[in-house]
XYZ file of N, CA, C and O in Angstrom:
692
model
N 30.306 25.510 -0.761
C 30.553 25.563 -2.192
C 32.012 25.228 -2.478
O 32.893 25.662 -1.758
N 32.255 24.499 -3.535
C 33.641 24.254 -3.919
C 34.351 25.559 -4.232
O 33.716 26.549 -4.595
N 35.635 25.547 -4.105
C 36.419 26.744 -4.381
C 36.122 27.317 -5.753
O 36.241 28.503 -5.959
N 35.740 26.493 -6.701
C 35.523 26.945 -8.066
C 34.121 27.492 -8.285
O 33.848 28.066 -9.321
N 33.230 27.306 -7.323
C 31.829 27.654 -7.544
C 31.633 29.131 -7.864
O 30.846 29.483 -8.732
N 32.325 30.014 -7.162
C 32.152 31.436 -7.409
C 32.567 31.807 -8.818
O 31.842 32.488 -9.528
N 33.704 31.302 -9.242
C 34.158 31.605 -10.600
C 33.200 31.033 -11.635
O 32.897 31.673 -12.633
N 32.709 29.822 -11.390
C 31.794 29.202 -12.347
C 30.497 29.992 -12.440
O 29.927 30.144 -13.505
N 30.030 30.497 -11.314
C 28.774 31.211 -11.311
C 28.912 32.590 -11.953
O 27.961 33.101 -12.521
N 30.076 33.195 -11.861
C 30.237 34.550 -12.368
C 30.797 34.614 -13.775
O 30.789 35.665 -14.384
N 31.288 33.495 -14.268
C 31.846 33.502 -15.624
C 30.746 33.766 -16.644
O 29.642 33.263 -16.517
N 31.055 34.570 -17.624
C 30.067 34.869 -18.661
C 29.883 33.648 -19.554
O 30.831 32.935 -19.844
N 28.640 33.377 -19.963
C 28.442 32.256 -20.877
C 29.189 32.498 -22.182
O 29.414 33.635 -22.575
N 29.578 31.414 -22.818
C 30.308 31.537 -24.084
C 29.450 32.263 -25.110
O 28.271 32.014 -25.234
N 30.053 33.194 -25.805
C 29.372 33.938 -26.858
C 29.935 33.486 -28.188
O 31.000 32.906 -28.253
N 29.224 33.809 -29.244
C 29.759 33.526 -30.575
C 31.063 34.300 -30.708
O 31.182 35.418 -30.244
N 32.017 33.677 -31.321
C 33.285 34.368 -31.523
C 34.396 33.713 -30.750
O 34.410 32.505 -30.548
N 35.312 34.519 -30.268
C 36.558 34.020 -29.693
C 36.356 33.061 -28.518
O 36.946 31.990 -28.500
N 35.535 33.398 -27.514
C 35.406 32.514 -26.350
C 34.757 31.190 -26.725
O 35.165 30.139 -26.240
N 33.756 31.205 -27.603
C 33.148 29.939 -28.007
C 34.117 29.133 -28.866
O 34.096 27.901 -28.840
N 34.968 29.810 -29.627
C 35.980 29.109 -30.412
C 36.973 28.397 -29.495
O 37.400 27.281 -29.786
N 37.336 29.013 -28.385
C 38.263 28.406 -27.432
C 37.624 27.169 -26.806
O 38.253 26.110 -26.709
N 36.362 27.276 -26.401
C 35.672 26.137 -25.792
C 35.535 25.004 -26.807
O 35.748 23.836 -26.482
N 35.218 25.319 -28.062
C 35.129 24.299 -29.109
C 36.497 23.638 -29.328
O 36.574 22.416 -29.519
N 37.560 24.420 -29.282
C 38.906 23.855 -29.449
C 39.242 22.914 -28.291
O 39.883 21.873 -28.499
N 38.807 23.248 -27.090
C 39.032 22.357 -25.946
C 38.249 21.056 -26.142
O 38.768 19.969 -25.879
N 37.009 21.163 -26.620
C 36.247 19.950 -26.942
C 37.011 19.084 -27.932
O 37.092 17.861 -27.779
N 37.586 19.724 -28.956
C 38.322 18.965 -29.975
C 39.528 18.243 -29.371
O 39.887 17.155 -29.811
N 40.147 18.828 -28.358
C 41.296 18.200 -27.703
C 40.879 17.059 -26.772
O 41.575 16.056 -26.667
N 39.738 17.212 -26.104
C 39.306 16.234 -25.107
C 38.541 15.055 -25.685
O 38.607 13.948 -25.151
N 37.778 15.286 -26.759
C 36.856 14.269 -27.265
C 37.357 13.629 -28.548
O 37.902 14.298 -29.425
N 37.125 12.320 -28.648
C 37.391 11.573 -29.865
C 36.482 12.152 -30.954
O 35.314 12.431 -30.687
N 36.984 12.357 -32.167
C 36.138 12.965 -33.203
C 34.953 12.101 -33.626
O 34.002 12.598 -34.218
N 34.950 10.808 -33.316
C 33.814 9.931 -33.612
C 33.153 9.504 -32.315
O 33.580 9.854 -31.226
N 32.108 8.741 -32.429
C 31.484 8.201 -31.215
C 30.441 9.090 -30.567
O 30.119 8.910 -29.394
N 29.893 10.024 -31.293
C 28.867 10.913 -30.747
C 27.506 10.234 -30.770
O 27.210 9.449 -31.658
N 26.667 10.543 -29.786
C 25.280 10.094 -29.806
C 24.404 11.128 -29.123
O 24.884 12.001 -28.399
N 23.111 11.034 -29.383
C 22.141 11.996 -28.849
C 21.403 11.382 -27.668
O 21.164 10.173 -27.630
N 21.046 12.235 -26.682
C 20.193 11.793 -25.576
C 18.990 12.715 -25.473
O 19.019 13.863 -25.918
N 17.933 12.182 -24.859
C 16.716 12.968 -24.662
C 16.703 13.592 -23.266
O 17.664 13.439 -22.504
N 15.632 14.271 -22.923
C 15.533 14.945 -21.616
C 15.580 13.965 -20.440
O 15.843 14.356 -19.315
N 15.308 12.687 -20.712
C 15.304 11.686 -19.648
C 16.624 10.927 -19.572
O 16.718 9.902 -18.907
N 17.638 11.440 -20.274
C 18.986 10.871 -20.264
C 19.058 9.520 -20.971
O 19.910 8.700 -20.667
N 18.145 9.293 -21.911
C 18.144 8.058 -22.695
C 18.660 8.344 -24.095
O 18.353 9.388 -24.676
N 19.419 7.396 -24.615
C 19.930 7.519 -25.977
C 18.764 7.580 -26.965
O 17.824 6.796 -26.868
N 18.843 8.520 -27.910
C 17.804 8.655 -28.925
C 18.129 7.669 -30.050
O 19.196 7.757 -30.664
N 17.209 6.723 -30.325
C 17.501 5.718 -31.352
C 17.493 6.313 -32.760
O 16.852 7.330 -33.024
N 18.234 5.654 -33.633
C 18.264 5.969 -35.064
C 18.738 7.388 -35.382
O 18.376 7.945 -36.408
N 19.540 7.959 -34.506
C 20.143 9.266 -34.776
C 21.639 9.037 -34.947
O 22.310 8.586 -34.023
N 22.132 9.332 -36.143
C 23.552 9.163 -36.449
C 24.212 10.533 -36.406
O 23.745 11.472 -37.052
N 25.289 10.627 -35.637
C 25.977 11.910 -35.471
C 27.431 11.731 -35.909
O 28.240 11.152 -35.180
N 27.795 12.231 -37.087
C 29.154 12.047 -37.586
C 30.188 12.970 -36.938
O 31.362 12.617 -36.852
N 29.770 14.165 -36.486
C 30.694 15.130 -35.887
C 30.009 15.844 -34.731
O 28.776 15.855 -34.628
N 30.818 16.458 -33.885
C 30.264 17.228 -32.767
C 29.343 18.320 -33.280
O 28.230 18.488 -32.786
N 29.785 19.074 -34.286
C 28.966 20.172 -34.791
C 27.650 19.669 -35.398
O 26.603 20.274 -35.194
N 27.702 18.548 -36.103
C 26.468 17.976 -36.657
C 25.505 17.613 -35.529
O 24.284 17.818 -35.646
N 26.037 17.099 -34.437
C 25.203 16.784 -33.274
C 24.617 18.025 -32.635
O 23.436 18.054 -32.283
N 25.440 19.057 -32.486
C 24.944 20.301 -31.900
C 23.828 20.901 -32.745
O 22.877 21.488 -32.213
N 23.919 20.735 -34.057
C 22.873 21.248 -34.953
C 21.551 20.508 -34.770
O 20.495 21.034 -35.141
N 21.580 19.306 -34.186
C 20.359 18.533 -33.952
C 19.681 18.848 -32.622
O 18.526 18.473 -32.408
N 20.409 19.506 -31.705
C 19.862 19.792 -30.382
C 18.584 20.621 -30.527
O 18.538 21.621 -31.235
N 17.531 20.149 -29.858
C 16.239 20.831 -29.903
C 15.324 20.318 -31.004
O 14.157 20.696 -31.064
N 15.840 19.453 -31.847
C 15.013 18.867 -32.911
C 14.519 17.501 -32.464
O 15.307 16.659 -32.040
N 13.259 17.260 -32.585
C 12.692 15.974 -32.178
C 12.982 15.709 -30.716
O 12.782 16.570 -29.867
N 13.483 14.534 -30.426
C 13.764 14.144 -29.044
C 15.166 14.533 -28.577
O 15.511 14.319 -27.414
N 15.990 15.105 -29.435
C 17.382 15.374 -29.099
C 17.477 16.570 -28.146
O 17.233 17.711 -28.528
N 17.849 16.275 -26.895
C 18.028 17.332 -25.897
C 19.476 17.812 -25.874
O 19.741 18.989 -25.653
N 20.414 16.885 -26.088
C 21.831 17.231 -26.133
C 22.599 16.056 -26.736
O 21.999 15.056 -27.128
N 23.914 16.210 -26.791
C 24.750 15.140 -27.331
C 25.790 14.715 -26.304
O 26.095 15.459 -25.364
N 26.322 13.532 -26.520
C 27.348 12.963 -25.660
C 28.451 12.438 -26.567
O 28.181 11.944 -27.661
N 29.694 12.581 -26.099
C 30.826 12.087 -26.876
C 31.746 11.216 -26.044
O 31.674 11.205 -24.817
N 32.617 10.508 -26.735
C 33.611 9.641 -26.093
C 34.894 10.455 -25.904
O 35.395 11.075 -26.845
N 35.420 10.435 -24.701
C 36.667 11.136 -24.410
C 37.850 10.401 -25.024
O 37.830 9.182 -25.190
N 38.888 11.151 -25.350
C 40.117 10.549 -25.863
C 40.732 9.669 -24.764
O 40.450 9.860 -23.579
N 41.598 8.721 -25.128
C 42.155 7.790 -24.136
C 42.892 8.460 -22.977
O 42.909 7.927 -21.873
N 43.485 9.613 -23.192
C 44.255 10.274 -22.126
C 43.411 11.191 -21.243
O 43.926 11.870 -20.360
N 42.099 11.184 -21.464
C 41.195 12.036 -20.684
C 40.101 11.191 -20.033
O 39.764 10.111 -20.512
N 39.580 11.691 -18.935
C 38.461 11.047 -18.240
C 37.618 12.154 -17.617
O 38.058 13.304 -17.505
N 36.434 11.795 -17.216
C 35.548 12.749 -16.558
C 35.012 12.127 -15.276
O 34.782 10.921 -15.210
N 34.843 12.963 -14.291
C 34.183 12.533 -13.063
C 32.886 13.322 -12.972
O 32.891 14.551 -13.006
N 31.786 12.594 -12.913
C 30.448 13.182 -12.815
C 30.027 13.075 -11.356
O 29.889 11.968 -10.827
N 29.871 14.209 -10.701
C 29.496 14.247 -9.285
C 28.035 14.639 -9.193
O 27.642 15.705 -9.685
N 27.224 13.778 -8.584
C 25.802 14.049 -8.369
C 25.488 13.850 -6.892
O 24.930 12.832 -6.489
N 25.872 14.820 -6.080
C 25.627 14.784 -4.644
C 24.907 16.075 -4.255
O 25.263 17.148 -4.736
N 23.932 15.961 -3.398
C 23.111 17.126 -3.060
C 23.387 17.680 -1.668
O 22.533 18.337 -1.085
N 24.566 17.428 -1.134
C 24.885 17.907 0.200
C 26.360 18.306 0.262
O 27.014 18.459 -0.770
N 26.889 18.442 1.458
C 28.260 18.879 1.683
C 29.285 18.007 0.971
O 30.390 18.448 0.679
N 28.910 16.762 0.669
C 29.857 15.858 0.030
C 30.244 16.323 -1.373
O 31.351 16.029 -1.837
N 29.374 17.061 -2.054
C 29.714 17.576 -3.389
C 30.911 18.512 -3.292
O 31.848 18.428 -4.085
N 30.869 19.400 -2.332
C 31.968 20.349 -2.107
C 33.248 19.592 -1.793
O 34.309 19.860 -2.366
N 33.150 18.651 -0.903
C 34.316 17.867 -0.496
C 34.886 17.083 -1.675
O 36.102 17.029 -1.868
N 34.014 16.483 -2.488
C 34.476 15.708 -3.636
C 35.237 16.590 -4.618
O 36.332 16.233 -5.066
N 34.687 17.749 -4.952
C 35.359 18.658 -5.889
C 36.703 19.089 -5.317
O 37.722 19.081 -6.021
N 36.731 19.449 -4.053
C 37.986 19.894 -3.437
C 39.029 18.769 -3.400
O 40.201 19.002 -3.686
N 38.619 17.555 -3.072
C 39.580 16.449 -3.006
C 40.095 16.068 -4.389
O 41.283 15.764 -4.553
N 39.225 16.091 -5.386
C 39.664 15.771 -6.749
C 40.626 16.844 -7.248
O 41.652 16.540 -7.858
N 40.316 18.097 -6.969
C 41.197 19.199 -7.360
C 42.567 19.043 -6.696
O 43.605 19.193 -7.347
N 42.574 18.718 -5.407
C 43.841 18.530 -4.687
C 44.634 17.349 -5.269
O 45.851 17.436 -5.434
N 43.946 16.262 -5.613
C 44.617 15.098 -6.201
C 45.256 15.480 -7.536
O 46.393 15.117 -7.815
N 44.521 16.220 -8.343
C 45.069 16.669 -9.629
C 46.296 17.559 -9.408
O 47.301 17.426 -10.112
N 46.218 18.479 -8.436
C 47.367 19.340 -8.119
C 48.577 18.505 -7.716
O 49.691 18.762 -8.165
N 48.364 17.497 -6.870
C 49.464 16.651 -6.406
C 50.138 15.913 -7.560
O 51.330 15.617 -7.489
N 49.390 15.614 -8.599
C 49.917 14.850 -9.726
C 50.202 15.717 -10.954
O 50.553 15.194 -12.010
N 50.060 17.047 -10.801
C 50.356 17.958 -11.895
C 49.441 17.783 -13.112
O 49.885 17.977 -14.239
N 48.183 17.431 -12.866
C 47.252 17.169 -13.961
C 46.353 18.360 -14.258
O 45.874 19.035 -13.338
N 46.113 18.581 -15.539
C 45.165 19.601 -15.968
C 43.757 19.094 -15.742
O 43.474 17.916 -15.952
N 42.887 19.983 -15.318
C 41.478 19.632 -15.169
C 40.631 20.859 -15.442
O 41.096 21.994 -15.399
N 39.382 20.585 -15.750
C 38.411 21.625 -16.044
C 37.142 21.249 -15.289
O 36.750 20.079 -15.282
N 36.529 22.215 -14.632
C 35.359 21.951 -13.792
C 34.191 22.764 -14.318
O 34.343 23.937 -14.643
N 33.022 22.120 -14.371
C 31.821 22.873 -14.740
C 30.637 22.347 -13.942
O 30.546 21.160 -13.636
N 29.715 23.246 -13.610
C 28.478 22.783 -12.969
C 27.663 21.978 -13.980
O 27.771 22.190 -15.186
N 26.868 21.048 -13.476
C 26.057 20.218 -14.361
C 24.670 20.043 -13.769
O 24.443 19.169 -12.945
N 23.761 20.874 -14.191
C 22.384 20.728 -13.724
C 22.187 21.328 -12.350
O 22.527 22.475 -12.097
N 21.687 20.535 -11.425
C 21.285 21.004 -10.095
C 22.501 21.310 -9.209
O 23.632 20.926 -9.515
N 22.222 21.967 -8.084
C 23.266 22.247 -7.093
C 23.879 20.924 -6.640
O 23.180 19.930 -6.455
N 25.196 20.908 -6.492
C 25.893 19.703 -6.068
C 26.232 18.753 -7.200
O 26.794 17.696 -6.974
N 25.905 19.158 -8.424
C 26.209 18.332 -9.600
C 27.319 19.022 -10.388
O 27.186 20.180 -10.778
N 28.403 18.293 -10.609
C 29.591 18.841 -11.257
C 30.163 17.843 -12.251
O 30.017 16.629 -12.072
N 30.841 18.357 -13.259
C 31.674 17.547 -14.149
C 33.105 18.038 -13.976
O 33.352 19.248 -14.022
N 34.027 17.113 -13.795
C 35.439 17.451 -13.749
C 36.108 16.636 -14.850
O 36.093 15.405 -14.814
N 36.631 17.325 -15.828
C 37.349 16.675 -16.924
C 38.829 16.742 -16.613
O 39.348 17.811 -16.275
N 39.499 15.595 -16.723
C 40.898 15.492 -16.313
C 41.710 14.879 -17.445
O 41.332 13.846 -17.999
N 42.820 15.523 -17.770
C 43.779 14.923 -18.696
C 44.764 14.168 -17.808
O 45.619 14.755 -17.164
N 44.592 12.844 -17.753
C 45.345 12.016 -16.810
C 46.603 11.411 -17.411
O 47.434 10.860 -16.685
N 46.765 11.512 -18.711
C 47.937 10.903 -19.334
C 47.977 9.419 -19.072
O 47.094 8.687 -19.482
N 48.973 8.983 -18.323
C 49.111 7.555 -18.015
C 48.726 7.238 -16.574
O 49.100 6.190 -16.055
N 47.995 8.117 -15.927
C 47.631 7.908 -14.523
C 46.197 7.423 -14.342
O 45.606 7.609 -13.283
N 45.616 6.791 -15.369
C 44.231 6.339 -15.257
C 44.060 5.363 -14.099
O 43.104 5.473 -13.329
N 44.969 4.425 -13.944
C 44.872 3.473 -12.838
C 44.873 4.166 -11.486
O 44.096 3.826 -10.597
N 45.750 5.152 -11.329
C 45.783 5.916 -10.085
C 44.504 6.707 -9.864
O 43.996 6.789 -8.743
N 43.970 7.274 -10.941
C 42.716 8.027 -10.842
C 41.572 7.100 -10.460
O 40.753 7.442 -9.607
N 41.528 5.917 -11.053
C 40.476 4.952 -10.721
C 40.540 4.571 -9.239
O 39.513 4.532 -8.564
N 41.736 4.308 -8.746
C 41.901 3.970 -7.332
C 41.500 5.118 -6.424
O 40.839 4.916 -5.401
N 41.911 6.329 -6.791
C 41.551 7.508 -6.004
C 40.030 7.675 -5.934
O 39.471 7.919 -4.864
N 39.351 7.555 -7.081
C 37.892 7.722 -7.118
C 37.215 6.649 -6.271
O 36.278 6.928 -5.522
N 37.696 5.422 -6.355
C 37.149 4.333 -5.539
C 37.278 4.665 -4.054
O 36.318 4.515 -3.283
N 38.465 5.110 -3.635
C 38.686 5.478 -2.231
C 37.829 6.668 -1.823
O 37.291 6.705 -0.710
N 37.695 7.651 -2.715
C 36.879 8.834 -2.423
C 35.423 8.441 -2.180
O 34.794 8.945 -1.241
N 34.901 7.540 -2.998
C 33.521 7.069 -2.785
C 33.377 6.481 -1.388
O 32.388 6.737 -0.691
N 34.354 5.689 -0.960
C 34.298 5.093 0.374
C 34.344 6.138 1.469
O 33.563 6.078 2.428
N 35.247 7.107 1.338
C 35.373 8.161 2.363
C 34.111 9.001 2.471
O 33.769 9.467 3.560
N 33.419 9.199 1.338
C 32.227 10.062 1.340
C 30.919 9.267 1.362
O 29.847 9.855 1.248
N 31.018 7.957 1.519
C 29.830 7.092 1.515
C 28.953 7.401 0.300
O 27.749 7.629 0.404
N 29.577 7.410 -0.863
C 28.887 7.723 -2.114
C 28.903 6.503 -3.020
O 29.857 5.715 -3.009
N 27.874 6.378 -3.814
C 27.795 5.266 -4.763
C 28.582 5.597 -6.031
O 28.971 6.750 -6.264
N 28.774 4.579 -6.866
C 29.440 4.787 -8.152
C 28.614 5.691 -9.052
O 29.159 6.358 -9.927
N 27.325 5.745 -8.856
C 26.483 6.656 -9.638
C 26.641 8.104 -9.145
O 26.552 9.038 -9.924
N 26.884 8.293 -7.862
C 27.024 9.635 -7.302
C 28.391 10.253 -7.603
O 28.508 11.464 -7.730
N 29.423 9.435 -7.678
C 30.759 9.872 -8.102
C 31.183 8.885 -9.186
O 31.667 7.799 -8.898
N 30.950 9.284 -10.418
C 31.058 8.379 -11.555
C 32.246 8.757 -12.437
O 32.274 9.842 -13.009
N 33.229 7.863 -12.516
C 34.361 8.055 -13.424
C 33.909 7.575 -14.792
O 33.529 6.414 -14.950
N 33.929 8.469 -15.780
C 33.306 8.185 -17.062
C 34.256 8.349 -18.232
O 35.187 9.127 -18.183
N 33.923 7.658 -19.314
C 34.633 7.788 -20.579
C 33.786 8.545 -21.603
O 34.261 8.870 -22.675
N 32.506 8.763 -21.308
C 31.630 9.541 -22.182
C 31.015 10.668 -21.381
O 30.786 10.535 -20.175
N 30.763 11.787 -22.066
C 30.225 12.960 -21.383
C 29.701 13.938 -22.422
O 30.109 13.894 -23.592
N 28.872 14.823 -21.989
C 28.399 15.924 -22.828
C 29.570 16.877 -23.048
O 30.260 17.256 -22.101
N 29.835 17.273 -24.300
C 30.952 18.197 -24.529
C 30.657 19.577 -23.932
O 29.503 19.906 -23.631
N 31.681 20.373 -23.785
C 31.547 21.711 -23.200
C 30.634 22.618 -24.026
O 29.986 23.500 -23.490
N 30.584 22.386 -25.324
C 29.786 23.226 -26.216
C 28.323 22.812 -26.275
O 27.515 23.506 -26.890
N 27.968 21.708 -25.636
C 26.591 21.218 -25.682
C 25.822 21.648 -24.435
O 26.380 21.678 -23.337
N 24.543 21.923 -24.592
C 23.738 22.286 -23.420
C 23.454 21.056 -22.559
O 23.527 19.920 -23.017
N 23.103 21.314 -21.316
C 22.592 20.251 -20.446
C 21.283 19.772 -21.054
O 20.638 20.511 -21.814
N 20.860 18.592 -20.720
C 19.624 18.075 -21.317
C 18.400 18.891 -20.923
O 17.362 18.788 -21.557
N 18.510 19.737 -19.904
C 17.413 20.631 -19.540
C 17.581 22.020 -20.132
O 16.845 22.928 -19.810
N 18.595 22.199 -20.991
C 18.692 23.431 -21.765
C 19.764 24.425 -21.390
O 20.184 25.191 -22.230
N 20.231 24.464 -20.145
C 21.245 25.457 -19.795
C 22.631 24.978 -20.218
O 22.880 23.792 -20.345
N 23.518 25.911 -20.473
C 24.896 25.590 -20.848
C 25.823 26.264 -19.841
O 26.224 27.406 -20.018
N 26.127 25.560 -18.730
C 26.972 26.179 -17.721
C 28.395 26.352 -18.240
O 28.937 25.465 -18.903
N 28.998 27.503 -17.962
C 30.364 27.735 -18.439
C 31.381 26.926 -17.646
O 31.195 26.686 -16.459
N 32.449 26.479 -18.293
C 33.502 25.761 -17.566
C 34.347 26.735 -16.750
O 34.403 27.929 -17.056
N 34.977 26.210 -15.710
C 35.922 26.969 -14.911
C 37.281 26.347 -15.134
O 37.461 25.156 -14.951
N 38.208 27.148 -15.578
C 39.548 26.650 -15.858
C 40.356 26.730 -14.585
O 40.666 27.802 -14.108
N 40.594 25.547 -13.980
C 41.292 25.518 -12.696
C 42.588 24.755 -12.826
O 42.735 23.873 -13.616
């Protein structure tokens, strides 16, 4: 398990009030206020659904085909989506965390769906090129595809549930 797994598993889910307000504020800092879209349980974009704000999108979750929402990250942020079902997931999280530490970057880690699936949100500032190179090298070291370790500009916000319904709490690392 990654070093963060214990904290992620034991953290209380966000409740209405102060903790959910903090998570929503983090979403506001990480995500562009426009560019939201809805996806279904099969990870496909739901057609003809217009989402003007994150909250408007969250209000649609569970209605019709809308399983969750996805947003565009601000230019200074990126996400790494890890979908590995073996020891490589642990190694990937640990190496990304170490890289962020070496570069003094803020990051947030949360489980995403099944075991070995993680989202790491990183405020990279002007180090996007370095992050891209690091992720490329990491894929090679772990014999992982771009789909298994995916550097992304869009992601489900922290306040949105996974498309299968659970809302894993973030770990502030």
